[in-house]
XYZ file of C-alpha atoms in Angstrom:
358
model
C 12.784 35.977 -24.599
C 12.865 34.273 -28.012
C 12.396 30.590 -27.287
C 12.203 27.215 -29.041
C 11.490 23.652 -27.948
C 13.230 20.538 -29.263
C 11.331 17.330 -28.521
C 7.546 17.239 -28.177
C 6.933 14.105 -26.134
C 5.375 13.516 -22.697
C 7.169 16.276 -20.755
C 7.042 18.909 -23.515
C 3.685 20.327 -22.432
C 5.299 21.496 -19.185
C 7.956 23.316 -21.202
C 5.445 25.059 -23.448
C 3.298 25.956 -20.428
C 6.323 27.439 -18.657
C 7.264 29.451 -21.747
C 3.710 30.795 -22.085
C 3.410 31.689 -18.391
C 6.690 33.585 -18.532
C 5.640 35.533 -21.605
C 8.306 34.076 -23.897
C 7.979 34.478 -27.641
C 7.758 30.930 -28.961
C 9.697 31.124 -32.208
C 9.761 27.435 -33.148
C 9.150 23.846 -32.115
C 10.940 20.771 -33.400
C 10.270 17.036 -33.466
C 10.986 14.249 -35.923
C 7.277 13.363 -35.758
C 5.268 16.392 -37.009
C 2.035 15.266 -35.342
C 3.668 15.561 -31.918
C 4.397 19.236 -32.523
C 0.773 19.852 -33.381
C -0.461 17.909 -30.363
C 1.547 19.882 -27.830
C 0.747 23.241 -29.443
C -2.955 22.359 -29.513
C -2.907 21.671 -25.776
C -2.025 25.320 -25.247
C -4.250 26.874 -27.898
C -1.337 27.488 -30.240
C -2.159 25.100 -33.081
C -3.253 27.934 -35.388
C -0.350 30.230 -34.531
C 1.497 30.491 -37.841
C 4.244 32.586 -36.246
C 5.565 29.418 -34.578
C 7.761 27.621 -37.097
C 7.742 23.825 -37.197
C 10.912 21.820 -37.838
C 11.747 18.134 -38.086
C 15.496 18.897 -38.079
C 16.803 20.937 -35.144
C 20.020 21.768 -37.012
C 17.952 23.470 -39.701
C 16.109 25.351 -36.984
C 19.406 26.574 -35.532
C 20.542 27.684 -38.989
C 17.269 29.459 -39.776
C 16.703 31.139 -36.404
C 19.794 33.065 -35.268
C 17.531 35.260 -33.119
C 16.904 32.417 -30.638
C 17.974 33.196 -27.078
C 16.829 30.044 -25.299
C 16.087 26.465 -26.315
C 14.790 23.698 -24.093
C 15.639 20.107 -24.944
C 12.992 17.506 -24.119
C 13.914 14.634 -26.420
C 14.767 11.089 -25.380
C 17.599 11.223 -22.848
C 20.215 9.651 -25.075
C 20.061 12.595 -27.480
C 20.316 15.370 -24.866
C 24.073 15.835 -24.998
C 24.542 15.941 -28.769
C 21.679 18.385 -29.254
C 22.849 20.549 -26.346
C 26.371 20.771 -27.749
C 25.025 21.861 -31.153
C 22.899 24.548 -29.473
C 25.875 25.728 -27.426
C 28.027 25.900 -30.554
C 25.294 28.025 -32.129
C 25.498 30.392 -29.147
C 22.030 29.605 -27.778
C 21.366 29.155 -24.052
C 19.767 25.816 -23.145
C 17.551 24.140 -20.577
C 18.191 20.401 -20.673
C 15.594 17.978 -19.332
C 16.994 15.443 -16.919
C 19.347 13.720 -17.166
C 21.889 16.235 -18.420
C 23.601 13.459 -20.402
C 24.120 9.696 -20.314
C 27.860 9.726 -19.623
C 30.290 11.704 -17.500
C 32.317 12.528 -20.607
C 29.330 14.185 -22.283
C 28.338 16.057 -19.115
C 31.866 17.389 -18.737
C 31.960 18.452 -22.384
C 28.659 20.346 -21.989
C 30.157 22.238 -19.044
C 33.482 22.863 -20.760
C 32.042 24.044 -24.032
C 29.312 26.210 -22.483
C 31.924 28.006 -20.393
C 34.161 28.405 -23.428
C 31.314 29.847 -25.525
C 29.804 31.966 -22.743
C 26.488 30.116 -23.032
C 24.258 29.323 -20.036
C 22.999 25.804 -19.342
C 20.304 24.854 -16.862
C 19.603 21.267 -15.857
C 15.854 20.783 -15.565
C 15.643 19.644 -11.949
C 12.517 21.680 -11.369
C 11.659 20.169 -7.985
C 14.249 22.440 -6.411
C 11.620 25.160 -6.835
C 8.872 23.300 -4.946
C 7.609 25.434 -2.050
C 8.372 22.712 0.512
C 11.860 22.244 -0.920
C 12.603 25.977 -0.918
C 11.500 26.330 2.710
C 13.682 23.388 3.712
C 16.656 24.771 1.814
C 16.249 28.141 3.544
C 16.221 26.428 6.949
C 19.315 24.442 5.988
C 21.218 27.514 4.789
C 20.259 29.333 8.000
C 21.920 26.537 9.996
C 18.719 25.481 11.714
C 19.397 21.760 11.324
C 22.805 21.961 12.963
C 25.021 19.131 11.778
C 23.243 16.630 9.590
C 23.173 13.024 10.726
C 21.564 11.380 7.718
C 18.925 11.673 5.031
C 16.960 9.566 2.577
C 14.955 9.768 -0.607
C 12.160 7.356 -1.506
C 10.635 7.416 -4.989
C 7.870 4.820 -4.898
C 6.053 5.052 -8.188
C 4.284 2.901 -10.746
C 5.084 2.580 -14.440
C 3.307 -0.143 -16.397
C 3.906 -1.727 -19.778
C 1.669 0.813 -21.490
C 3.963 3.628 -20.324
C 7.031 1.965 -21.812
C 5.260 1.091 -25.055
C 4.456 4.781 -25.623
C 8.138 5.416 -26.373
C 10.438 2.497 -27.271
C 13.555 4.310 -26.014
C 12.361 4.085 -22.415
C 14.217 1.564 -20.306
C 17.075 1.141 -22.806
C 20.677 1.661 -21.781
C 21.517 3.722 -24.854
C 18.643 6.194 -24.563
C 17.336 6.138 -21.002
C 18.590 3.884 -18.215
C 16.167 2.603 -15.615
C 14.046 3.981 -12.809
C 16.995 5.596 -11.020
C 18.002 7.606 -14.088
C 14.508 8.440 -15.330
C 12.176 8.641 -12.326
C 14.444 8.897 -9.261
C 17.064 11.366 -10.487
C 15.022 14.373 -9.298
C 14.960 12.987 -5.768
C 18.645 12.078 -5.941
C 19.388 15.651 -6.993
C 17.480 16.997 -3.973
C 19.140 14.579 -1.562
C 22.697 15.322 -2.721
C 22.034 19.073 -2.799
C 20.562 19.131 0.697
C 23.244 16.891 2.187
C 26.047 19.152 1.052
C 26.903 17.694 -2.320
C 30.281 16.105 -1.605
C 29.837 12.331 -1.810
C 32.841 10.190 -0.892
C 31.486 6.723 -1.660
C 28.431 4.988 -3.135
C 27.280 1.407 -2.705
C 24.246 0.348 -4.713
C 22.135 -2.597 -5.749
C 19.684 -2.594 -8.649
C 17.320 -5.217 -9.966
C 14.840 -5.849 -12.753
C 11.888 -7.595 -11.110
C 8.632 -6.978 -12.972
C 9.629 -5.341 -16.298
C 11.433 -8.133 -18.137
C 10.810 -6.366 -21.481
C 13.226 -3.583 -20.447
C 17.023 -3.558 -20.531
C 17.372 -1.550 -17.325
C 16.389 -1.739 -13.648
C 12.940 -1.221 -12.166
C 14.148 -0.976 -8.550
C 17.352 0.350 -7.014
C 18.694 1.069 -3.547
C 21.927 2.700 -2.432
C 23.897 3.995 0.528
C 25.737 7.292 0.059
C 28.630 8.304 2.315
C 29.311 12.040 2.358
C 32.648 13.740 2.884
C 31.483 15.311 6.181
C 30.691 11.902 7.683
C 26.918 11.980 7.168
C 25.161 9.167 5.315
C 22.054 8.816 3.178
C 19.963 6.161 1.492
C 18.249 6.052 -1.891
C 15.257 3.898 -2.803
C 13.758 4.205 -6.251
C 11.262 1.986 -8.013
C 8.462 1.843 -10.567
C 7.126 -1.394 -9.078
C 4.569 0.024 -6.640
C 1.085 -1.439 -7.091
C -1.284 -0.073 -8.315
C -0.227 3.579 -8.762
C 2.295 6.209 -7.665
C 2.612 6.233 -3.888
C 5.116 8.914 -2.880
C 8.337 10.792 -3.406
C 9.623 11.522 0.069
C 12.762 13.289 1.292
C 13.915 13.005 4.915
C 16.587 15.168 6.569
C 17.753 14.515 10.142
C 19.928 17.066 11.953
C 20.954 17.595 15.553
C 18.451 20.451 15.894
C 15.878 19.718 13.221
C 13.906 17.043 11.395
C 12.018 17.524 8.122
C 10.028 15.116 6.004
C 8.968 16.394 2.591
C 6.282 14.117 1.151
C 3.493 13.977 -1.394
C 3.696 12.261 -4.751
C 6.557 14.550 -5.820
C 8.190 16.202 -2.776
C 5.531 18.921 -2.633
C 4.171 18.611 0.925
C 5.688 19.159 4.366
C 4.725 16.158 6.485
C 7.131 16.799 9.389
C 8.724 20.120 10.348
C 10.370 20.187 13.786
C 13.127 22.546 14.919
C 14.612 23.356 18.326
C 14.221 27.109 17.759
C 10.593 27.065 16.649
C 9.043 30.271 15.283
C 5.571 31.366 14.218
C 6.497 30.648 10.608
C 7.302 27.060 11.562
C 3.708 26.610 12.693
C 2.553 27.745 9.240
C 4.937 25.311 7.538
C 3.596 22.272 9.358
C 1.223 20.452 7.038
C 1.985 22.638 3.999
C 0.562 21.180 0.787
C 1.396 22.563 -2.657
C -1.322 21.783 -5.167
C -0.016 20.177 -8.350
C -1.742 18.667 -11.366
C 0.834 15.897 -11.984
C 4.060 14.360 -10.654
C 6.133 16.978 -12.467
C 4.936 19.654 -10.026
C 4.924 23.394 -10.682
C 8.651 23.975 -10.882
C 9.119 24.275 -14.649
C 7.595 27.754 -14.649
C 9.966 28.938 -11.909
C 12.976 27.285 -13.528
C 12.224 28.987 -16.857
C 11.784 32.338 -15.086
C 15.118 31.889 -13.319
C 16.849 31.036 -16.591
C 15.458 34.152 -18.270
C 16.698 36.272 -15.367
C 20.103 34.566 -15.470
C 20.420 35.394 -19.172
C 19.342 39.000 -18.614
C 21.709 39.508 -15.698
C 24.681 37.470 -16.912
C 24.714 35.057 -13.972
C 24.583 31.294 -13.611
C 21.099 29.759 -13.343
C 19.900 28.465 -9.975
C 20.120 24.879 -11.288
C 23.178 24.928 -13.513
C 24.948 22.263 -15.564
C 27.169 21.294 -12.631
C 24.052 20.455 -10.623
C 22.901 18.226 -13.472
C 26.336 16.620 -13.581
C 26.226 15.854 -9.843
C 22.862 14.081 -10.119
C 24.068 12.112 -13.150
C 27.297 11.159 -11.368
C 25.361 9.776 -8.406
C 23.167 7.539 -10.571
C 26.113 6.320 -12.640
C 28.021 5.542 -9.436
C 25.099 3.367 -8.262
C 25.103 1.613 -11.632
C 28.861 1.071 -11.457
C 28.549 -0.348 -7.940
C 25.883 -2.782 -9.148
C 28.085 -3.824 -12.067
C 31.219 -4.362 -9.970
C 29.589 -5.516 -6.740
C 31.786 -3.052 -4.859
C 31.532 0.436 -3.324
C 32.482 3.196 -5.761
C 34.643 6.162 -4.798
C 33.786 9.636 -6.038
C 34.555 11.766 -7.984
C 33.612 9.533 -10.903
C 35.782 10.301 -13.887
C 34.502 7.938 -16.544
C 31.142 6.170 -16.617
C 28.146 5.732 -18.924
C 24.814 3.959 -18.956
C 26.262 1.883 -21.804
C 28.598 0.298 -19.249
C 25.502 -1.520 -17.977
C 24.614 -3.260 -21.260
C 23.942 -6.921 -20.556
C 23.583 -6.468 -16.794
C 20.034 -7.841 -16.515
């Protein structure tokens, strides 16, 4: 698989690591700051690899490297859509870091154009590949929960001023959004996916409490009403003192209860089903070892994308999944802005609608 990376910031090391572990041929890397390319390559012992081309202009890279089969985009969020559309137009499959885009219009155009061009797009919601998440999904698909009553996601993390000063785009409406769009969107993706996906209505409240130097929120809560009558809650924040506390997903069904915990939904804290099996005993207390809050899922997501390309199928986490997570966050933002519940589907919304809110 001939691969390139666009954007060499904080998350890029996970992309390079996933490419290396999957045996991809790294053709090129691109960033407007050359030193960032060298830093991420050095982390993986690739600094002296002259076969990896370096670019400061991704359009030049696309023009020079027609052999590319897969590009991952790990730039600031506000540039995801434009870069993705250029890659799609060049006929290159893409993995897009979350969020897929910053507006519903851009997300819909990514889907439309990728289908028109026959190009595959994967939204980088890698936590779907966590062992605890996969086991829960299997139980859900097997009907072991029965009807779902309700669920919740809690992302209780810490981000201080130093974090935001590392990249001035963070916390801006044009390039990022707040904690719900940046930190909590992975959990929101898991919650919506597990609960069946079809949200009827969203009511949300967001605030900026401790990060007055940002444009966007540092805490948000919401109630989601699903089409099947079930309900769910969202709590996301970067205000937890003094460090990351947890990312926890709860699912409550008539025949089963699961709590996935840990700092990034990587442990099984509660696993109770009416039809208990020997495997259930093994699942209780499961802990997946991870080195950071991003977990181990990038490697699996990259492997799935390579297989999807080889076998002409949609990736496990496709662009529509990324759109659904984006839609949920934008619906919470719209509810905050209007002070009213928001009906889904959401046709037209953008983080820029929130300019001046706080």
